[in-house]
Amino acid sequence: MQYSEVMMRFAGRHNLEEFGEKTLKHLYDGDFDLDKAESFKQFYRRIESELLNHDVIIHNNYTRWFKEAKLTDADVRHFIIQFSVFSNQFLIAQLQKMINAHTIEAMRSSKEILANEIGVLFNDKQNSLDNDSASGLGDITGSIEGGTFHFRSAHFELLARLGERLSLKFEDLGRREHGTPSTLFFCDELIRLYGSSDYATSEAASFAVEHWAAAGFWKELINGLTHYRDNKKLELPLTFFTWHDRLEDNHARHTKEELEEYYFTHEVDEDLFIDKANEMLDGVYAFWQGLDGDRQRLH
């Protein structure tokens, strides 16, 4: 009998079918406490009812409007400016998360994200960067270990090249001075929570950010920008958005498994986790609510 079949039978005997393959293997091999499995299932039920129903995940008015709207030049320019501020300021939060890491593995994980943000390709792919196709950013999985750095692969530069097609100059993008109060609140909450020196807070915020990022809003933005591009007959490079959409689709498959590993290897304060994760999602939601109010004033 194959090892996978043995594990599936093990899962059936112990009612563990909802766990990911890695977690199941650890449980089967005795690395994780089997008695803790039921506690995790109850914890995850709380997450579903107290966190994953947050408005920014299930009811984002701005991205729903953006998906179907007949966007004006002013709509798109304002959106790109604010998103560029968030994207650029995120580097500070990610650097702080790396500095505050509690293990070498966590530090390396944060370095992976930070290095990729500033232009290091995953898996050292030597794709052409002469255009703005998503393939020019390499794979969405793998490691930056031994990867190649390209200025043009930096995520902010992708937004800057898109901004050029909208008559936005480099100096119009990314700086705090261009952020609205709601955008800056979001950026500061990322630094406070996602980049926190308190490990439990940082992990809760990370889970919240990953789950928000995998909730489908990228596709809504791509849909709206594609309609705008086609209606205006513009050459508008959407690589920043299409690549992140692919990346987050991949991350979505691993988010719960990462939470499982965290739960089985740490003593988790469940109330604190849910509270801090909700604080992070409140910060994210403030960003989108700000954009939603701005677009109503523009119209």
Coordinates of C-alpha atoms in Angstrom, one line a residue:
M1 CA 0.0 0.0 0.0
Q2 CA 1.4 3.4 -0.9
Y3 CA 2.3 5.9 1.8
S4 CA -0.4 8.4 0.7
E5 CA -3.1 5.7 1.0
V6 CA -1.8 4.9 4.5
M7 CA -2.1 8.5 5.5
M8 CA -5.6 8.8 4.1
R9 CA -6.7 5.8 6.1
F10 CA -5.1 7.4 9.2
A11 CA -6.9 10.7 8.5
G12 CA -10.2 8.8 8.2
R13 CA -9.7 7.0 11.5
H14 CA -8.9 10.2 13.3
N15 CA -11.3 12.5 11.5
L16 CA -8.4 14.6 10.1
E17 CA -9.6 14.9 6.5
E18 CA -9.6 18.7 6.6
F19 CA -5.9 19.1 7.3
G20 CA -3.3 19.8 4.6
E21 CA -1.0 17.1 3.4
K22 CA 2.1 18.5 5.2
T23 CA 0.2 18.7 8.5
L24 CA -1.3 15.3 8.1
K25 CA 2.2 13.8 7.5
H26 CA 3.5 15.5 10.7
L27 CA 0.5 14.1 12.6
Y28 CA 1.0 10.6 11.2
D29 CA 4.8 10.7 11.9
G30 CA 4.1 11.9 15.4
D31 CA 5.8 15.3 15.0
F32 CA 2.5 17.1 15.9
D33 CA 0.4 16.3 18.9
L34 CA -2.7 14.4 17.7
D35 CA -4.7 15.7 20.7
K36 CA -4.2 19.2 19.5
A37 CA -5.9 18.5 16.2
E38 CA -9.4 18.9 17.6
S39 CA -8.4 22.1 19.3
F40 CA -7.2 23.5 15.9
K41 CA -10.4 22.6 14.2
Q42 CA -12.4 24.5 16.8
F43 CA -10.0 27.4 16.5
Y44 CA -10.4 27.5 12.7
R45 CA -14.2 27.5 13.1
R46 CA -13.7 30.7 15.2
I47 CA -11.5 32.2 12.5
E48 CA -14.2 31.5 9.9
S49 CA -16.9 33.1 11.9
E50 CA -15.0 35.9 13.6
L51 CA -12.3 36.9 11.0
L52 CA -12.9 35.5 7.4
N53 CA -16.3 37.2 7.2
H54 CA -14.6 40.7 7.5
D55 CA -16.0 43.2 5.0
V56 CA -12.7 43.7 3.3
I57 CA -12.8 40.0 2.3
I58 CA -16.4 39.5 1.4
H59 CA -17.8 43.0 0.8
N60 CA -15.3 45.4 -0.8
N61 CA -17.5 48.1 -2.4
Y62 CA -14.7 49.8 -4.2
T63 CA -13.3 46.7 -6.0
R64 CA -16.8 45.6 -6.9
W65 CA -17.5 49.0 -8.4
F66 CA -14.1 49.1 -10.1
K67 CA -14.7 45.8 -11.8
E68 CA -17.7 47.0 -13.8
A69 CA -17.3 50.8 -13.8
K70 CA -16.7 52.9 -16.9
L71 CA -13.5 54.3 -15.4
T72 CA -12.3 57.8 -16.2
D73 CA -8.7 58.9 -16.5
A74 CA -9.1 60.6 -13.1
D75 CA -10.4 57.4 -11.5
V76 CA -7.5 55.3 -12.7
R77 CA -4.8 57.9 -12.0
H78 CA -6.0 58.4 -8.4
F79 CA -6.1 54.6 -7.9
I80 CA -2.6 54.0 -9.3
I81 CA -1.2 56.8 -7.2
Q82 CA -2.7 55.5 -3.9
F83 CA -1.8 51.9 -4.8
S84 CA 1.8 53.0 -5.5
V85 CA 2.0 54.6 -2.1
F86 CA 0.9 51.4 -0.4
S87 CA 3.2 49.3 -2.6
N88 CA 6.3 51.4 -1.9
Q89 CA 5.6 51.8 1.8
F90 CA 5.0 48.1 2.2
L91 CA 8.8 47.7 1.8
I92 CA 9.2 49.3 5.2
A93 CA 6.8 46.9 6.8
Q94 CA 8.4 43.9 5.1
L95 CA 11.9 45.1 6.2
Q96 CA 10.7 45.5 9.8
K97 CA 9.1 42.0 9.7
M98 CA 12.4 40.6 8.5
I99 CA 14.4 42.5 11.2
N100 CA 11.9 41.3 13.9
A101 CA 11.9 37.7 12.8
H102 CA 12.3 35.2 15.7
T103 CA 14.1 32.4 13.7
I104 CA 16.5 32.3 10.9
E105 CA 13.8 30.5 8.8
A106 CA 11.3 33.3 9.4
M107 CA 13.9 35.9 8.5
R108 CA 14.7 34.1 5.3
S109 CA 11.0 33.8 4.5
S110 CA 10.7 37.6 4.9
K111 CA 13.8 38.2 2.9
E112 CA 12.3 36.2 0.0
I113 CA 9.3 38.6 -0.2
L114 CA 11.4 41.7 0.3
A115 CA 14.0 40.7 -2.3
N116 CA 11.3 39.8 -4.8
E117 CA 9.6 43.1 -4.2
I118 CA 12.8 45.0 -5.2
G119 CA 13.6 42.9 -8.3
V120 CA 15.1 39.5 -7.5
L121 CA 13.4 36.8 -9.5
F122 CA 12.3 33.5 -8.0
N123 CA 14.1 30.5 -9.3
D124 CA 16.7 32.5 -11.3
K125 CA 14.5 32.6 -14.4
Q126 CA 16.2 34.3 -17.3
N127 CA 13.1 35.6 -19.0
S128 CA 13.2 38.6 -21.3
L129 CA 12.4 41.9 -19.6
D130 CA 12.0 43.8 -22.8
N131 CA 8.3 43.7 -22.4
D132 CA 5.8 43.8 -19.6
S133 CA 4.6 40.2 -19.8
A134 CA 4.1 38.4 -16.5
S135 CA 6.7 35.8 -17.7
G136 CA 9.3 38.6 -17.3
L137 CA 9.0 38.2 -13.5
G138 CA 10.0 34.6 -13.4
D139 CA 8.1 31.9 -11.5
I140 CA 5.6 32.5 -8.7
T141 CA 7.2 29.7 -6.6
G142 CA 10.7 28.8 -5.6
S143 CA 13.4 30.8 -3.9
I144 CA 15.4 34.0 -4.6
E145 CA 18.5 32.0 -3.6
G146 CA 20.8 32.5 -6.5
G147 CA 18.2 34.5 -8.3
T148 CA 18.9 37.3 -10.7
F149 CA 18.2 40.9 -9.9
H150 CA 16.7 43.2 -12.5
F151 CA 15.8 46.8 -11.8
R152 CA 12.8 46.5 -14.2
S153 CA 11.4 43.6 -12.2
A154 CA 10.9 45.6 -9.1
H155 CA 7.2 45.8 -8.3
F156 CA 7.3 49.6 -7.9
E157 CA 8.9 50.0 -11.3
L158 CA 6.1 48.0 -12.8
L159 CA 3.6 50.5 -11.4
A160 CA 5.8 53.4 -12.5
R161 CA 5.8 52.1 -16.1
L162 CA 2.0 51.8 -16.0
G163 CA 1.9 55.3 -14.6
E164 CA 3.9 56.7 -17.5
R165 CA 1.1 55.6 -19.9
L166 CA -1.3 57.6 -17.7
S167 CA 0.9 60.8 -17.8
L168 CA 2.1 60.2 -14.3
K169 CA 5.7 61.0 -13.6
F170 CA 8.0 59.0 -11.3
E171 CA 7.8 61.7 -8.7
D172 CA 4.0 61.5 -8.7
L173 CA 4.1 57.9 -7.3
G174 CA 5.0 56.0 -4.1
R175 CA 5.9 58.8 -1.7
R176 CA 4.0 59.3 1.6
E177 CA 3.3 62.9 0.6
H178 CA 0.9 61.6 -2.1
G179 CA -1.0 59.3 0.2
T180 CA -4.5 60.2 1.5
P181 CA -5.1 59.8 5.3
S182 CA -6.7 56.4 4.7
T183 CA -3.9 55.1 2.6
L184 CA -1.3 56.2 5.2
F185 CA -3.3 54.7 8.0
F186 CA -3.2 51.4 6.1
C187 CA 0.6 51.7 5.6
D188 CA 1.2 52.5 9.3
E189 CA -1.0 49.6 10.4
L190 CA 1.2 47.3 8.3
I191 CA 4.3 48.6 10.0
R192 CA 2.7 48.4 13.5
L193 CA 1.1 44.9 13.1
Y194 CA 2.6 43.0 10.2
G195 CA 6.1 44.3 11.1
S196 CA 5.5 44.0 14.9
S197 CA 8.3 42.7 17.1
D198 CA 5.7 40.7 18.9
Y199 CA 5.7 37.4 17.2
A200 CA 2.1 36.5 17.9
T201 CA 0.9 39.9 16.5
S202 CA 3.0 39.6 13.4
E203 CA 1.8 36.1 12.6
A204 CA -1.8 37.1 13.1
A205 CA -1.4 40.1 10.8
S206 CA 0.5 38.0 8.2
F207 CA -2.4 35.5 8.1
A208 CA -4.9 38.3 7.7
V209 CA -2.9 40.0 4.9
E210 CA -2.4 36.7 3.1
H211 CA -6.1 35.8 3.3
W212 CA -7.1 39.3 2.1
A213 CA -4.6 39.1 -0.8
A214 CA -6.0 35.8 -1.8
A215 CA -9.7 36.9 -1.6
G216 CA -10.0 37.7 -5.3
F217 CA -9.8 41.5 -5.4
W218 CA -6.9 41.3 -7.9
K219 CA -9.2 39.8 -10.5
E220 CA -11.7 42.6 -10.0
L221 CA -9.0 45.2 -10.5
I222 CA -7.7 43.5 -13.6
N223 CA -11.2 43.4 -15.0
G224 CA -11.7 47.1 -14.5
L225 CA -8.3 48.1 -15.8
T226 CA -8.7 45.8 -18.9
H227 CA -12.1 47.5 -19.7
Y228 CA -10.5 50.9 -19.3
R229 CA -7.5 50.0 -21.5
D230 CA -9.7 48.5 -24.2
N231 CA -12.2 51.4 -24.1
K232 CA -9.4 54.0 -24.3
K233 CA -7.4 51.9 -26.8
L234 CA -4.3 52.3 -24.7
E235 CA -1.1 50.2 -24.5
L236 CA -1.4 49.7 -20.7
P237 CA 0.9 47.2 -19.1
L238 CA -1.0 45.4 -16.3
T239 CA 1.9 43.1 -15.3
F240 CA 1.9 44.3 -11.7
F241 CA -1.7 43.2 -11.3
T242 CA -1.7 40.0 -13.4
W243 CA 1.4 38.7 -11.7
H244 CA 0.1 39.3 -8.2
D245 CA -3.1 37.6 -9.1
R246 CA -1.2 34.5 -10.1
L247 CA 1.0 34.7 -7.0
E248 CA -1.9 35.0 -4.6
D249 CA -3.9 32.2 -6.3
N250 CA -0.8 30.0 -5.4
H251 CA -0.6 31.4 -1.9
A252 CA -4.3 30.7 -1.2
R253 CA -3.6 27.0 -1.4
H254 CA -1.0 27.3 1.4
T255 CA -2.5 29.8 3.8
K256 CA -4.4 27.4 5.9
E257 CA -1.5 24.9 6.0
E258 CA 0.9 27.6 7.2
L259 CA -1.6 28.4 10.0
E260 CA -1.7 24.7 10.9
E261 CA 2.0 24.6 11.3
Y262 CA 2.0 27.7 13.4
Y263 CA -0.7 26.4 15.7
F264 CA 0.9 23.0 16.2
T265 CA 4.4 24.4 16.9
H266 CA 3.4 27.3 19.2
E267 CA 1.2 28.0 22.2
V268 CA -1.3 30.2 20.5
D269 CA -3.4 32.8 22.3
E270 CA -6.5 32.4 20.1
D271 CA -8.2 35.6 21.3
L272 CA -5.1 37.7 20.6
F273 CA -4.7 36.1 17.2
I274 CA -8.2 36.9 16.1
D275 CA -8.1 40.4 17.6
K276 CA -4.8 41.4 15.9
A277 CA -5.8 39.8 12.6
N278 CA -9.0 41.8 12.7
E279 CA -7.1 45.0 13.5
M280 CA -5.0 44.3 10.4
L281 CA -8.1 43.8 8.2
D282 CA -9.6 47.0 9.6
G283 CA -6.4 48.8 8.4
V284 CA -6.8 47.1 4.9
Y285 CA -10.4 48.0 4.8
A286 CA -9.7 51.7 5.6
F287 CA -7.6 51.9 2.5
W288 CA -10.4 50.6 0.3
Q289 CA -13.1 52.7 2.1
G290 CA -10.9 55.8 1.5
L291 CA -10.7 55.0 -2.2
D292 CA -14.4 54.4 -2.3
G293 CA -15.1 57.8 -0.8
D294 CA -12.6 59.4 -3.2
R295 CA -14.2 57.9 -6.3
Q296 CA -17.6 59.2 -5.2
R297 CA -16.3 62.7 -4.9
L298 CA -14.6 62.4 -8.3
H299 CA -18.1 61.6 -9.7

